[in-house]
């Protein structure tokens, strides 16, 4: 159900891009099956990222390293650099599980 909803959201997003032919520069994240911009990344994961930040103190040393990786990936995206979105989701998901933080539906 979530995959179908995600696919519909992606199709709607790309349809709007094609229809409006935005003139401004959009920074993208390359994924295996789609490309997402920074705004979409933040819309999807901001709540989860905030919850993890609030609970940073509970992270083990290894999970702190993974959290640093996630933060670096978000910064790369903001700069328009390409990074591995699957790795982003995997790291964030594992962090959430380790500190028992509720995950967003995209993880």
Coordinates of N, CA and C in Angstrom, one line a residue:
X1 N 0.8 -1.2 0.0 CA 0.0 0.0 0.0 C 0.9 1.3 0.0
X2 N 1.9 1.3 0.8 CA 2.8 2.4 0.9 C 3.6 2.6 -0.4
X3 N 4.0 1.5 -1.0 CA 4.7 1.6 -2.2 C 3.9 2.2 -3.3
X4 N 2.6 1.7 -3.4 CA 1.7 2.2 -4.4 C 1.4 3.7 -4.2
X5 N 1.3 4.1 -2.9 CA 1.1 5.6 -2.6 C 2.3 6.4 -3.0
X6 N 3.5 5.9 -2.7 CA 4.7 6.6 -3.0 C 4.8 6.7 -4.5
X7 N 4.5 5.7 -5.3 CA 4.6 5.7 -6.7 C 3.7 6.8 -7.3
X8 N 2.5 6.8 -6.7 CA 1.5 7.8 -7.2 C 2.0 9.2 -6.9
X9 N 2.6 9.4 -5.7 CA 3.1 10.7 -5.4 C 4.2 11.1 -6.3
X10 N 5.1 10.2 -6.6 CA 6.2 10.5 -7.5 C 5.7 10.8 -8.9
X11 N 4.7 10.1 -9.4 CA 4.1 10.3 -10.7 C 3.5 11.7 -10.7
X12 N 2.8 12.1 -9.7 CA 2.1 13.4 -9.6 C 3.2 14.5 -9.6
X13 N 4.3 14.2 -8.8 CA 5.3 15.2 -8.8 C 5.9 15.5 -10.2
X14 N 6.3 14.4 -10.9 CA 6.9 14.5 -12.2 C 6.0 15.1 -13.2
X15 N 4.7 14.8 -13.1 CA 3.7 15.4 -14.0 C 3.7 16.9 -13.8
X16 N 3.7 17.4 -12.5 CA 3.7 18.8 -12.3 C 5.0 19.5 -12.8
X17 N 6.1 18.8 -12.7 CA 7.4 19.4 -13.2 C 7.3 19.5 -14.7
X18 N 6.8 18.5 -15.4 CA 6.7 18.6 -16.8 C 5.7 19.7 -17.2
X19 N 4.6 19.8 -16.6 CA 3.6 20.7 -17.0 C 4.0 22.2 -16.7
X20 N 4.7 22.4 -15.6 CA 5.0 23.8 -15.3 C 6.4 24.2 -15.8
X21 N 7.2 23.2 -16.2 CA 8.6 23.5 -16.8 C 9.3 24.6 -16.0
X22 N 9.5 24.3 -14.7 CA 10.1 25.2 -13.8 C 11.4 25.8 -14.3
X23 N 11.6 27.1 -14.2 CA 12.8 27.8 -14.7 C 13.9 27.8 -13.7
X24 N 13.5 27.7 -12.4 CA 14.6 27.7 -11.4 C 15.3 26.4 -11.3
X25 N 16.6 26.5 -10.8 CA 17.4 25.3 -10.7 C 16.9 24.5 -9.5
X26 N 16.8 23.1 -9.7 CA 16.3 22.2 -8.7 C 17.5 21.3 -8.4
X27 N 17.7 21.1 -7.1 CA 18.8 20.2 -6.7 C 18.1 18.8 -6.5
X28 N 18.8 17.8 -7.1 CA 18.2 16.4 -7.1 C 19.0 15.4 -6.3
X29 N 18.3 14.4 -5.9 CA 18.9 13.2 -5.3 C 18.7 12.1 -6.3
X30 N 19.8 11.4 -6.6 CA 19.7 10.3 -7.5 C 19.3 9.0 -6.8
X31 N 18.3 8.3 -7.2 CA 18.0 7.0 -6.5 C 17.9 6.0 -7.6
X32 N 17.8 4.8 -7.3 CA 17.8 3.7 -8.3 C 16.6 3.8 -9.2
X33 N 15.5 4.2 -8.7 CA 14.3 4.2 -9.5 C 13.7 5.6 -9.7
X34 N 14.2 6.6 -9.1 CA 13.6 7.9 -9.3 C 14.6 9.0 -8.8
X35 N 14.2 10.2 -9.0 CA 15.0 11.4 -8.6 C 14.1 12.3 -7.8
X36 N 14.6 12.7 -6.6 CA 13.9 13.5 -5.7 C 14.7 14.8 -5.4
X37 N 14.0 15.9 -5.2 CA 14.7 17.1 -4.9 C 14.8 17.3 -3.4
X38 N 15.5 18.3 -3.0 CA 15.8 18.5 -1.5 C 14.5 18.8 -0.8
X39 N 13.6 19.6 -1.4 CA 12.3 19.9 -0.8 C 11.5 18.7 -0.5
X40 N 11.5 17.7 -1.5 CA 10.8 16.5 -1.3 C 11.4 15.7 -0.1
X41 N 12.7 15.6 -0.1 CA 13.4 14.9 0.9 C 13.0 15.4 2.3
X42 N 13.0 16.7 2.5 CA 12.7 17.3 3.7 C 11.2 17.1 4.1
X43 N 10.3 17.3 3.1 CA 8.9 17.0 3.3 C 8.7 15.6 3.8
X44 N 9.4 14.7 3.3 CA 9.2 13.3 3.6 C 9.8 12.9 5.0
X45 N 11.0 13.5 5.3 CA 11.7 13.0 6.5 C 12.0 14.0 7.6
X46 N 11.5 15.2 7.5 CA 11.8 16.2 8.5 C 11.4 15.8 9.9
X47 N 10.2 15.3 10.0 CA 9.7 14.9 11.4 C 10.6 13.9 12.0
X48 N 11.0 12.9 11.2 CA 11.9 11.8 11.7 C 13.3 12.4 12.0
X49 N 13.8 13.2 11.2 CA 15.1 13.8 11.4 C 15.1 14.6 12.7
X50 N 14.0 15.4 13.0 CA 13.9 16.2 14.2 C 13.8 15.3 15.4
X51 N 13.1 14.2 15.3 CA 13.0 13.2 16.5 C 14.3 12.6 16.8
X52 N 15.1 12.3 15.8 CA 16.4 11.7 16.0 C 17.3 12.7 16.6
X53 N 17.3 14.0 16.1 CA 18.1 15.0 16.7 C 17.8 15.2 18.2
X54 N 16.5 15.2 18.6 CA 16.1 15.3 20.0 C 16.6 14.2 20.8
X55 N 16.8 13.0 20.2 CA 17.3 11.9 21.0 C 18.7 11.5 20.7
X56 N 19.5 12.4 20.2 CA 20.9 12.1 19.8 C 21.7 11.5 21.0
X57 N 21.4 11.9 22.2 CA 22.1 11.5 23.4 C 22.0 10.0 23.6
X58 N 21.0 9.4 23.1 CA 20.7 7.9 23.2 C 21.5 7.1 22.2
X59 N 22.1 7.7 21.2 CA 22.8 6.9 20.2 C 24.1 6.3 20.7
X60 N 24.3 5.1 20.3 CA 25.6 4.4 20.6 C 26.7 5.1 19.7
X61 N 28.0 4.9 20.0 CA 29.0 5.5 19.2 C 28.9 5.1 17.7
X62 N 28.6 3.9 17.4 CA 28.4 3.5 16.0 C 27.3 4.2 15.3
X63 N 26.2 4.3 16.1 CA 25.0 4.9 15.5 C 25.2 6.4 15.4
X64 N 26.1 7.0 16.2 CA 26.4 8.4 16.0 C 27.2 8.6 14.7
X65 N 28.0 7.6 14.4 CA 28.7 7.7 13.1 C 27.7 7.7 11.9
X66 N 26.7 6.8 12.1 CA 25.7 6.7 11.0 C 24.9 7.9 11.0
X67 N 24.6 8.5 12.1 CA 23.8 9.8 12.1 C 24.6 10.9 11.4
X68 N 25.9 10.9 11.7 CA 26.8 11.9 11.0 C 26.7 11.7 9.5
X69 N 26.7 10.4 9.0 CA 26.5 10.1 7.6 C 25.2 10.7 7.0
X70 N 24.1 10.5 7.8 CA 22.8 11.0 7.4 C 22.9 12.5 7.2
X71 N 23.4 13.2 8.2 CA 23.5 14.6 8.2 C 24.3 15.1 7.0
X72 N 25.4 14.4 6.7 CA 26.2 14.7 5.5 C 25.5 14.6 4.2
X73 N 24.7 13.5 4.2 CA 23.9 13.3 3.0 C 22.8 14.4 2.8
X74 N 22.2 14.8 3.8 CA 21.2 15.9 3.7 C 22.0 17.2 3.2
X75 N 23.1 17.5 3.8 CA 23.9 18.6 3.3 C 24.3 18.5 1.9
X76 N 24.7 17.3 1.4 CA 25.0 17.1 0.0 C 23.8 17.4 -0.9
X77 N 22.7 16.9 -0.4 CA 21.5 17.1 -1.2 C 21.2 18.6 -1.3
X78 N 21.3 19.3 -0.2 CA 21.0 20.8 -0.2 C 21.9 21.5 -1.2
X79 N 23.2 21.0 -1.3 CA 24.1 21.6 -2.3 C 23.9 21.2 -3.7
X80 N 23.0 20.2 -3.9 CA 22.7 19.8 -5.2 C 23.6 18.6 -5.7
X81 N 24.3 18.0 -4.7 CA 25.2 16.9 -5.0 C 24.4 15.6 -5.0
X82 N 24.8 14.6 -5.8 CA 24.1 13.3 -5.8 C 24.6 12.4 -4.7
X83 N 23.7 11.7 -4.0 CA 24.2 10.7 -3.1 C 23.2 9.5 -3.1
X84 N 23.5 8.5 -2.3 CA 22.8 7.3 -2.3 C 21.6 7.4 -1.4
X85 N 20.4 7.6 -2.0 CA 19.2 7.7 -1.2 C 18.8 6.5 -0.4
X86 N 19.1 5.3 -1.0 CA 18.8 4.0 -0.4 C 19.7 3.9 0.9
X87 N 20.9 4.3 0.8 CA 21.8 4.3 2.0 C 21.3 5.3 3.1
X88 N 20.8 6.5 2.6 CA 20.2 7.4 3.6 C 19.1 6.8 4.3
X89 N 18.1 6.2 3.6 CA 17.0 5.5 4.2 C 17.4 4.4 5.2
X90 N 18.3 3.6 4.7 CA 18.7 2.5 5.5 C 19.4 3.0 6.9
X91 N 20.3 3.9 6.8 CA 20.9 4.5 8.0 C 19.9 5.1 8.9
X92 N 19.0 5.9 8.4 CA 18.0 6.6 9.2 C 17.1 5.6 9.8
X93 N 16.7 4.6 9.1 CA 15.8 3.5 9.6 C 16.5 2.8 10.8
X94 N 17.8 2.4 10.6 CA 18.5 1.7 11.7 C 18.7 2.6 12.9
X95 N 18.9 3.8 12.7 CA 19.0 4.8 13.8 C 17.7 4.8 14.6
X96 N 16.6 5.0 13.9 CA 15.3 5.1 14.5 C 15.0 3.8 15.3
X97 N 15.3 2.6 14.8 CA 15.1 1.4 15.5 C 15.9 1.3 16.8
X98 N 17.2 1.8 16.7 CA 18.1 1.7 17.8 C 17.6 2.6 19.0
X99 N 17.0 3.7 18.7 CA 16.6 4.6 19.8 C 15.1 4.7 20.0
X100 N 14.4 3.7 19.3 CA 13.0 3.6 19.4 C 12.2 4.9 19.1
X101 N 12.6 5.5 17.9 CA 11.9 6.7 17.4 C 11.0 6.3 16.3
X102 N 9.8 6.8 16.3 CA 8.8 6.5 15.3 C 9.3 7.0 13.9
X103 N 9.2 6.1 12.9 CA 9.7 6.4 11.6 C 8.6 6.9 10.7
X104 N 9.0 7.7 9.7 CA 8.0 8.2 8.7 C 7.7 7.1 7.8
X105 N 6.6 7.2 7.0 CA 6.1 6.2 6.1 C 7.0 5.9 5.0
X106 N 8.0 6.7 4.7 CA 8.9 6.5 3.5 C 10.1 5.6 3.9
X107 N 10.3 5.3 5.1 CA 11.4 4.5 5.5 C 11.1 3.0 5.6

